[in-house]
Coordinates of C-alpha atoms and ligand atoms in Angstrom, one line a residue:
X28 CA 7.4 14.1 19.0
X29 CA 8.7 10.7 17.9
X30 CA 7.6 9.6 14.4
X31 CA 8.5 6.3 12.8
X32 CA 7.5 4.3 9.8
X33 CA 5.3 2.0 12.0
X34 CA 3.1 4.8 13.1
X35 CA -0.2 5.2 11.2
X36 CA -0.8 8.8 10.1
X37 CA -4.0 10.7 10.3
X38 CA -4.3 14.0 8.4
X39 CA -6.9 16.3 10.1
X40 CA -8.6 18.9 8.1
X41 CA -9.9 21.8 10.1
X42 CA -12.5 24.2 8.7
X43 CA -13.9 27.5 9.8
X44 CA -16.2 26.7 12.6
X45 CA -16.2 27.5 16.3
X46 CA -16.0 23.8 17.1
X47 CA -12.4 23.9 15.7
X48 CA -11.1 24.3 19.3
X49 CA -12.3 20.7 19.9
X50 CA -10.0 19.5 17.2
X51 CA -7.1 20.2 19.6
X52 CA -8.4 17.5 21.9
X53 CA -8.9 15.1 18.9
X54 CA -5.3 15.6 18.1
X55 CA -4.2 14.8 21.6
X56 CA -6.4 11.7 21.9
X57 CA -5.1 10.3 18.6
X58 CA -1.6 10.9 19.7
X59 CA -2.3 9.0 22.9
X60 CA -3.2 6.1 20.7
X61 CA 0.3 6.4 19.1
X62 CA -1.1 7.9 15.9
X63 CA 1.0 10.5 14.0
X64 CA -1.2 13.5 13.3
X65 CA -0.7 16.2 10.7
X66 CA -3.1 19.2 10.3
X67 CA -4.3 21.1 7.2
X68 CA -6.5 24.1 7.8
X69 CA -8.7 26.3 5.6
X70 CA -8.0 30.0 5.8
X71 CA -11.3 30.5 7.7
X72 CA -10.3 27.9 10.3
X73 CA -7.3 30.0 11.2
X74 CA -9.7 32.7 12.4
X75 CA -10.9 30.3 15.2
X76 CA -7.6 28.5 16.1
X77 CA -4.2 29.6 15.1
X78 CA -2.0 27.2 13.1
X79 CA 0.7 27.7 15.8
X80 CA -1.6 25.8 18.3
X81 CA -1.7 22.8 16.0
X82 CA 2.0 23.1 15.1
X83 CA 2.8 23.0 18.8
X84 CA 0.5 20.0 19.4
X85 CA 1.7 18.0 16.5
X86 CA 5.3 19.1 16.1
X87 CA 4.6 19.0 12.4
X88 CA 4.2 21.9 9.9
X89 CA 0.6 23.0 9.6
X90 CA -0.4 23.7 6.0
X91 CA -3.0 26.3 5.0
X92 CA -2.2 27.7 1.6
X93 CA -1.6 25.7 -1.5
X94 CA 1.7 27.4 -2.1
X95 CA 2.9 27.4 1.6
X96 CA 5.8 25.1 1.1
X97 CA 8.4 26.3 -1.3
X98 CA 10.1 22.8 -1.1
X99 CA 6.8 21.0 -1.9
X100 CA 5.2 22.4 -5.0
X101 CA 2.6 19.6 -5.0
X102 CA 2.0 19.7 -1.3
X103 CA -1.7 18.5 -1.7
X104 CA -0.4 15.3 -3.3
X105 CA 2.3 14.7 -0.7
X106 CA -0.2 15.3 2.2
X107 CA -2.8 13.0 0.5
X108 CA -0.3 10.2 0.0
X109 CA 1.2 10.5 3.5
X110 CA -2.0 9.8 5.4
X111 CA -3.7 6.6 6.2
X112 CA -7.0 8.4 7.0
X113 CA -8.1 11.9 6.3
X114 CA -10.4 13.2 9.0
X115 CA -12.2 16.6 8.4
X116 CA -13.4 17.8 11.8
X117 CA -15.2 20.1 12.1
X118 CA -16.5 20.2 8.6
X119 CA -18.6 23.2 7.6
X120 CA -21.5 23.2 5.2
X121 CA -19.3 25.1 2.7
X122 CA -16.5 22.5 2.7
X123 CA -19.1 19.6 2.6
X124 CA -20.5 21.2 -0.5
X125 CA -17.1 21.5 -2.1
X126 CA -16.2 17.9 -1.2
X127 CA -19.5 16.7 -2.7
X128 CA -18.8 18.5 -5.9
X129 CA -15.1 18.0 -6.3
X130 CA -14.3 21.7 -5.9
X131 CA -10.6 22.0 -5.2
X132 CA -9.9 25.7 -4.5
X133 CA -7.7 25.5 -1.5
X134 CA -5.1 23.1 0.1
X135 CA -7.7 21.2 2.2
X136 CA -10.2 20.5 -0.6
X137 CA -7.4 19.9 -3.2
X138 CA -5.9 17.3 -0.8
X139 CA -9.3 15.7 -0.4
X140 CA -9.7 15.2 -4.2
X141 CA -6.1 13.8 -4.4
X142 CA -6.6 11.5 -1.4
X143 CA -7.1 7.8 -1.9
X144 CA -7.1 7.0 1.9
X145 CA -10.5 6.7 3.7
X146 CA -12.1 10.1 4.3
X147 CA -14.1 10.8 7.4
X148 CA -16.1 14.0 7.8
X149 CA -17.6 15.3 11.1
X150 CA -19.9 18.1 10.2
X151 CA -20.8 20.9 12.6
X152 CA -23.0 23.8 11.8
X153 CA -26.2 25.7 12.6
X154 CA -29.3 23.4 12.7
X155 CA -31.0 25.1 9.7
X156 CA -27.8 24.9 7.7
X157 CA -27.6 21.2 8.5
X158 CA -31.2 20.5 7.7
X159 CA -31.1 22.5 4.5
X160 CA -31.8 20.4 1.4
X161 CA -28.5 21.1 -0.2
X162 CA -26.5 20.0 2.8
X163 CA -28.5 16.8 3.0
X164 CA -28.0 16.2 -0.7
X165 CA -24.3 16.8 -0.3
X166 CA -24.1 14.4 2.6
X167 CA -26.0 11.7 0.6
X168 CA -23.6 12.1 -2.3
X169 CA -20.5 11.9 0.0
X170 CA -21.9 8.8 1.7
X171 CA -22.6 7.1 -1.6
X172 CA -19.0 7.7 -2.6
X173 CA -17.8 5.9 0.6
X174 CA -17.0 9.0 2.7
X175 CA -17.8 8.1 6.3
X176 CA -20.0 10.8 7.9
X177 CA -19.8 11.2 11.6
X178 CA -23.2 12.7 12.1
X179 CA -23.5 15.8 14.3
X180 CA -25.3 15.6 17.7
X181 CA -28.4 17.4 18.9
X182 CA -27.0 20.0 21.2
X183 CA -26.7 23.6 22.2
X184 CA -25.2 25.4 19.3
X185 CA -22.8 28.3 19.3
X186 CA -25.5 30.5 17.6
X187 CA -27.7 30.0 20.7
X188 CA -30.1 27.6 19.1
X189 CA -30.6 24.0 20.1
X190 CA -30.8 21.3 17.4
X191 CA -28.8 18.9 15.3
X192 CA -25.5 20.4 14.3
X193 CA -23.1 20.1 17.2
X194 CA -19.9 18.3 16.5
X195 CA -20.0 14.7 17.7
X196 CA -18.0 14.1 20.9
X197 CA -14.2 13.8 20.7
X198 CA -14.4 10.2 22.0
X199 CA -16.8 9.1 19.2
X200 CA -14.7 10.9 16.5
X201 CA -11.5 9.4 17.8
X202 CA -13.0 5.9 18.0
X203 CA -14.3 6.2 14.4
X204 CA -10.9 7.4 13.2
X205 CA -9.0 4.5 15.0
X206 CA -11.6 2.1 13.5
X207 CA -10.9 3.5 10.1
X208 CA -7.2 2.9 10.7
X209 CA -8.0 -0.7 11.5
X210 CA -7.0 -0.2 15.2
X211 CA -9.1 -2.0 17.7
X212 CA -10.1 -0.6 21.1
X213 CA -10.6 -4.0 22.6
X214 CA -8.3 -3.7 25.7
X215 CA -9.9 -0.8 27.5
X216 CA -10.2 -2.6 30.9
X217 CA -6.9 -4.4 30.6
X218 CA -3.7 -3.6 32.4
X219 CA -0.4 -4.8 30.7
X220 CA 3.1 -5.1 32.2
X221 CA 5.8 -5.2 29.6
X222 CA 9.6 -5.7 30.0
X223 CA 11.8 -4.3 27.2
X224 CA 15.4 -3.8 26.1
X225 CA 18.6 -5.2 27.6
X226 CA 19.8 -5.2 31.1
X227 CA 23.3 -4.0 32.0
X228 CA 25.3 -5.7 34.7
X229 CA 28.2 -3.7 36.1
X230 CA 31.7 -5.0 36.2
X231 CA 33.0 -1.8 37.8
X232 CA 32.2 1.9 37.7
X233 CA 32.5 2.1 33.9
X234 CA 32.3 -1.4 32.5
X235 CA 29.3 -3.7 32.1
X236 CA 28.0 -6.9 30.5
X237 CA 25.0 -6.4 28.2
X238 CA 23.6 -7.4 24.8
X239 CA 22.4 -5.9 21.6
X240 CA 18.7 -5.7 22.4
X241 CA 17.3 -2.4 21.1
X242 CA 14.0 -2.5 23.0
X243 CA 12.0 -1.9 19.8
X244 CA 9.8 -5.0 20.2
X245 CA 8.8 -4.2 23.8
X246 CA 8.2 -0.5 22.9
X247 CA 6.1 -1.7 19.9
X248 CA 4.1 -3.9 22.3
X249 CA 3.5 -0.9 24.6
X250 CA 2.3 1.3 21.7
X251 CA 0.0 -1.4 20.3
X252 CA -1.5 -2.0 23.8
X253 CA -2.1 1.7 24.2
X254 CA -3.6 1.9 20.7
X255 CA -6.1 -0.7 21.9
X256 CA -7.0 1.2 25.0
X257 CA -4.9 -0.7 27.7
X258 CA -3.2 0.7 30.7
X259 CA 0.5 0.0 30.2
X260 CA 3.5 -0.2 32.5
X261 CA 6.7 -0.5 30.5
X262 CA 9.7 -1.6 32.5
X263 CA 12.7 -0.7 30.3
X264 CA 16.3 -1.4 30.4
X265 CA 18.7 1.3 28.9
X266 CA 17.6 1.9 25.2
X267 CA 17.8 4.8 22.7
X268 CA 14.1 5.1 22.3
X269 CA 11.6 7.9 23.2
X270 CA 9.3 7.1 26.1
X271 CA 6.0 5.7 25.0
X272 CA 3.3 8.3 25.2
X273 CA 0.6 7.2 27.6
X274 CA 2.6 4.4 29.2
X275 CA 3.9 4.4 32.8
X276 CA 7.6 4.2 32.2
X277 CA 9.8 2.5 34.7
X278 CA 13.5 2.7 33.9
X279 CA 15.9 0.1 35.3
X280 CA 19.5 -1.0 34.6
X281 CA 20.1 -4.4 36.1
X282 CA 18.1 -7.7 36.0
X283 CA 17.5 -7.4 39.7
X284 CA 16.1 -3.9 39.3
X285 CA 13.9 -5.2 36.5
X286 CA 12.6 -8.0 38.7
X287 CA 11.9 -5.6 41.6
X288 CA 9.9 -3.3 39.2
X289 CA 8.0 -6.3 37.8
X290 CA 7.2 -7.6 41.2
X291 CA 5.9 -4.2 42.3
X292 CA 3.6 -3.8 39.2
X293 CA 2.5 -7.4 38.6
X294 CA -0.3 -7.5 41.1
X295 CA -2.2 -4.9 39.0
X296 CA -1.5 -6.5 35.7
X297 CA -3.9 -8.7 33.7
X298 CA -1.2 -9.6 31.2
X299 CA 2.6 -9.6 31.6
X300 CA 4.8 -9.8 28.5
X301 CA 8.5 -10.4 29.1
X302 CA 10.2 -9.2 25.9
X303 CA 13.4 -7.9 27.6
X304 CA 16.7 -9.6 26.8
X305 CA 17.7 -10.0 30.4
X306 CA 21.4 -10.8 30.9
X307 CA 21.5 -14.4 32.2
X308 CA 24.6 -13.8 34.3
X309 CA 26.1 -10.9 36.2
X310 CA 29.5 -10.3 37.6
X311 CA 29.7 -11.8 41.1
X312 CA 31.6 -8.7 42.4
X313 CA 31.0 -5.2 40.9
X314 CA 33.7 -2.8 41.9
X315 CA 32.4 0.7 42.6
X316 CA 35.6 2.2 41.2
X317 CA 37.2 1.8 37.8
X318 CA 39.4 -1.3 37.8
X319 CA 42.8 -0.4 36.4
X320 CA 44.9 -2.2 33.8
X321 CA 48.2 -3.1 35.6
X322 CA 47.1 -2.9 39.2
X323 CA 43.7 -4.9 38.8
X324 CA 44.7 -7.3 36.1
X325 CA 43.7 -10.4 38.1
X326 CA 40.1 -9.0 38.5
X327 CA 39.9 -7.8 34.9
X328 CA 41.1 -11.0 33.3
X329 CA 38.8 -13.3 35.2
X330 CA 35.3 -12.1 36.0
X331 CA 33.4 -14.5 38.1
X332 CA 29.7 -14.7 37.1
X333 CA 26.6 -15.5 39.0
X334 CA 23.1 -16.3 37.6
X335 CA 20.5 -13.6 37.4
X336 CA 16.9 -14.1 38.5
X337 CA 14.6 -15.4 35.7
X338 CA 11.9 -12.8 35.7
X339 CA 9.6 -14.6 33.4
X340 CA 9.8 -17.8 35.4
X341 CA 9.2 -15.9 38.7
X342 CA 6.1 -14.1 37.3
X343 CA 4.8 -17.5 36.1
X344 CA 5.1 -18.8 39.7
X345 CA 3.4 -15.6 41.1
X346 CA 0.6 -15.5 38.6
X347 CA -3.0 -15.8 39.6
X348 CA -5.6 -17.8 37.6
X349 CA -6.9 -14.6 36.0
X350 CA -3.4 -13.4 34.9
X351 CA -1.6 -14.3 31.7
X352 CA 2.2 -14.3 31.3
X353 CA 3.9 -14.3 27.9
X354 CA 7.6 -14.8 27.2
X355 CA 9.8 -14.5 24.2
X356 CA 12.2 -17.1 22.8
X357 CA 14.8 -15.7 20.4
X358 CA 16.0 -18.7 18.4
X359 CA 18.3 -19.2 15.4
X360 CA 16.7 -22.6 14.6
X361 CA 14.0 -25.2 15.7
X362 CA 11.6 -22.4 16.7
X363 CA 8.7 -24.6 17.5
X364 CA 10.6 -27.3 19.4
X365 CA 12.6 -24.7 21.5
X366 CA 9.5 -22.5 22.0
X367 CA 7.4 -25.4 23.2
X368 CA 10.1 -26.5 25.6
X369 CA 10.3 -23.0 27.0
X370 CA 6.5 -22.8 27.4
X371 CA 6.6 -26.0 29.5
X372 CA 9.8 -25.2 31.4
X373 CA 8.7 -21.7 32.5
X374 CA 4.9 -22.4 32.8
X375 CA 4.1 -19.5 30.6
X376 CA 0.7 -19.1 28.8
X377 CA 2.4 -18.2 25.5
X378 CA 5.8 -18.1 24.0
X379 CA 6.6 -15.8 21.1
X380 CA 9.4 -17.7 19.3
X381 CA 11.1 -15.4 17.0
X382 CA 14.0 -15.9 14.6
X383 CA 17.2 -14.1 15.3
X384 CA 20.4 -14.0 13.3
X385 CA 20.6 -13.5 9.6
X386 CA 19.7 -9.8 10.0
X387 CA 16.5 -10.7 11.9
X388 CA 15.4 -9.8 15.4
X389 CA 17.7 -7.5 17.3
X390 CA 17.6 -3.9 16.3
X391 CA 15.4 -4.3 13.2
X392 CA 12.0 -2.7 12.6
X393 CA 10.4 -5.9 11.5
X394 CA 9.8 -9.2 13.2
X395 CA 8.4 -12.6 12.3
X396 CA 7.8 -15.7 14.4
X397 CA 5.5 -18.3 15.9
X398 CA 3.1 -17.7 18.8
X399 CA 3.0 -20.9 20.8
X400 CA 0.4 -21.8 23.4
X401 CA -0.5 -25.1 25.0
X402 CA -2.8 -26.1 22.1
X403 CA -2.1 -23.7 19.3
X404 CA 0.6 -22.5 16.9
X405 CA 0.1 -19.3 15.0
X406 CA 2.7 -18.4 12.4
X407 CA 3.2 -14.7 11.9
X408 CA 5.0 -13.6 8.8
X409 CA 7.5 -10.8 8.6
X410 CA 5.9 -7.4 9.4
X411 CA 6.5 -4.2 11.3
X412 CA 7.1 -4.7 15.1
X413 CA 3.9 -2.7 15.9
X414 CA 1.8 -5.0 13.6
X415 CA 3.6 -8.0 15.0
X416 CA 2.7 -6.7 18.5
X417 CA -1.0 -6.5 17.4
X418 CA -0.8 -10.1 16.2
X419 CA 0.4 -11.0 19.7
X420 CA -2.5 -9.1 21.3
X421 CA -5.0 -10.7 19.0
X422 CA -3.7 -14.1 20.1
X423 CA -3.7 -13.1 23.8
X424 CA -7.2 -11.8 23.6
X425 CA -8.4 -15.1 22.0
X426 CA -6.7 -16.9 24.9
X427 CA -8.6 -14.8 27.4
X428 CA -12.0 -15.4 25.8
Ligands
C5P9 O1 15.5 -18.5 29.3 P1 15.5 -17.6 28.1 O2 16.4 -16.4 28.3 O3 15.8 -18.2 26.8 O4 14.0 -17.1 28.0 C1 13.7 -15.9 27.3 C2 12.4 -15.3 27.9 O5 12.6 -15.3 29.3 C3 12.2 -13.9 27.5 O6 10.8 -13.7 27.6 C4 12.9 -13.1 28.5 O7 12.3 -11.8 28.7 C5 12.7 -13.9 29.8 N1 13.8 -13.8 30.7 C6 13.6 -13.2 31.9 N2 14.6 -13.2 32.9 C7 15.8 -13.8 32.6 C8 16.0 -14.4 31.4 C9 15.0 -14.4 30.5 O8 12.5 -12.7 32.2 N3 16.7 -13.7 33.5

């Protein structure tokens, strides 16, 4: 499982309740939204679902005991500091009571006391335990301290009774967690086509022309769109990045392959974003064997080039009224002027003009730039590429409205 500094982290606390099996699905759904998930369990929870299950799902160590990790003597503090949201689901009456009263007698509850991130609890228990005055008082105390309670549903409970006490649905819990992370789900009916990375244009069987694009911006766009609920097709040149979970990945090498993949997927797309650094030129003749120094000097010393198709410009010609096409302009100076010129020349709906050079742009984890549309300029200061991607989608969504 890929983790990086741009990924928000949710720590899930699992307590001893039959609904613990549903937490496996919560883990998967959060991961689909590009969230890193870590799990801490109470000893009782391990009677319902084994730590190995969560370890396999998260590819992270699963903590149970306060003294589990020899290398991390203050594990509760590191877990608490690492997470952006602490979700406790399912949360038993016992753990609710401990949380309400600051009892810290195991790793999960100690972590909760040490945690400064937002805490969400999704209680699940027998209806009478839920309605009991102590549970209700504990819930009131927790709410008054800012803990978000995801109320249980009325349902058929494991004990055979029907009443309020069933864990809320995975969808509702996941949506509340994403909301607490500040991630919006505002692109659920939207299909996005993204190009990313460089293209490579062969000279012969072993040599090629390419550029330094890492693909990080395009992949960040794909992750951000998935976090917001969109369907994503990511057309990627050769990069050293893990596939984006939840995206339809289409791997290509040359500009012409990238164009063919875009043409094939554009019809379905509501939004296309061309963030790839497409090689402007390709060798006119690509030898299918390795050219040899000595015998092929004439071909090696002068490589005739021919222009590649401009994918962004082609999509802008193909685009229907209900589709939006966004391009990038990597500039060292005059961002606004050059970006506006590109917007007009390519007939795009938006150009993301971003600074390159001076350690900015290619290969970095951060980006900054100006989002240019026909009648608006939005300056985006330096931030992680995933946050930058969210700023782009905020602007796209306001264009659509
Ligand atoms: O024309 P220029 O390369 O400066 O424009 C950059 C924008 O055009 C980027 O969005 C890039 O993905 C796109 N582009 C393209 N096909 C090309 C060249 C650039 O889609 N052949």
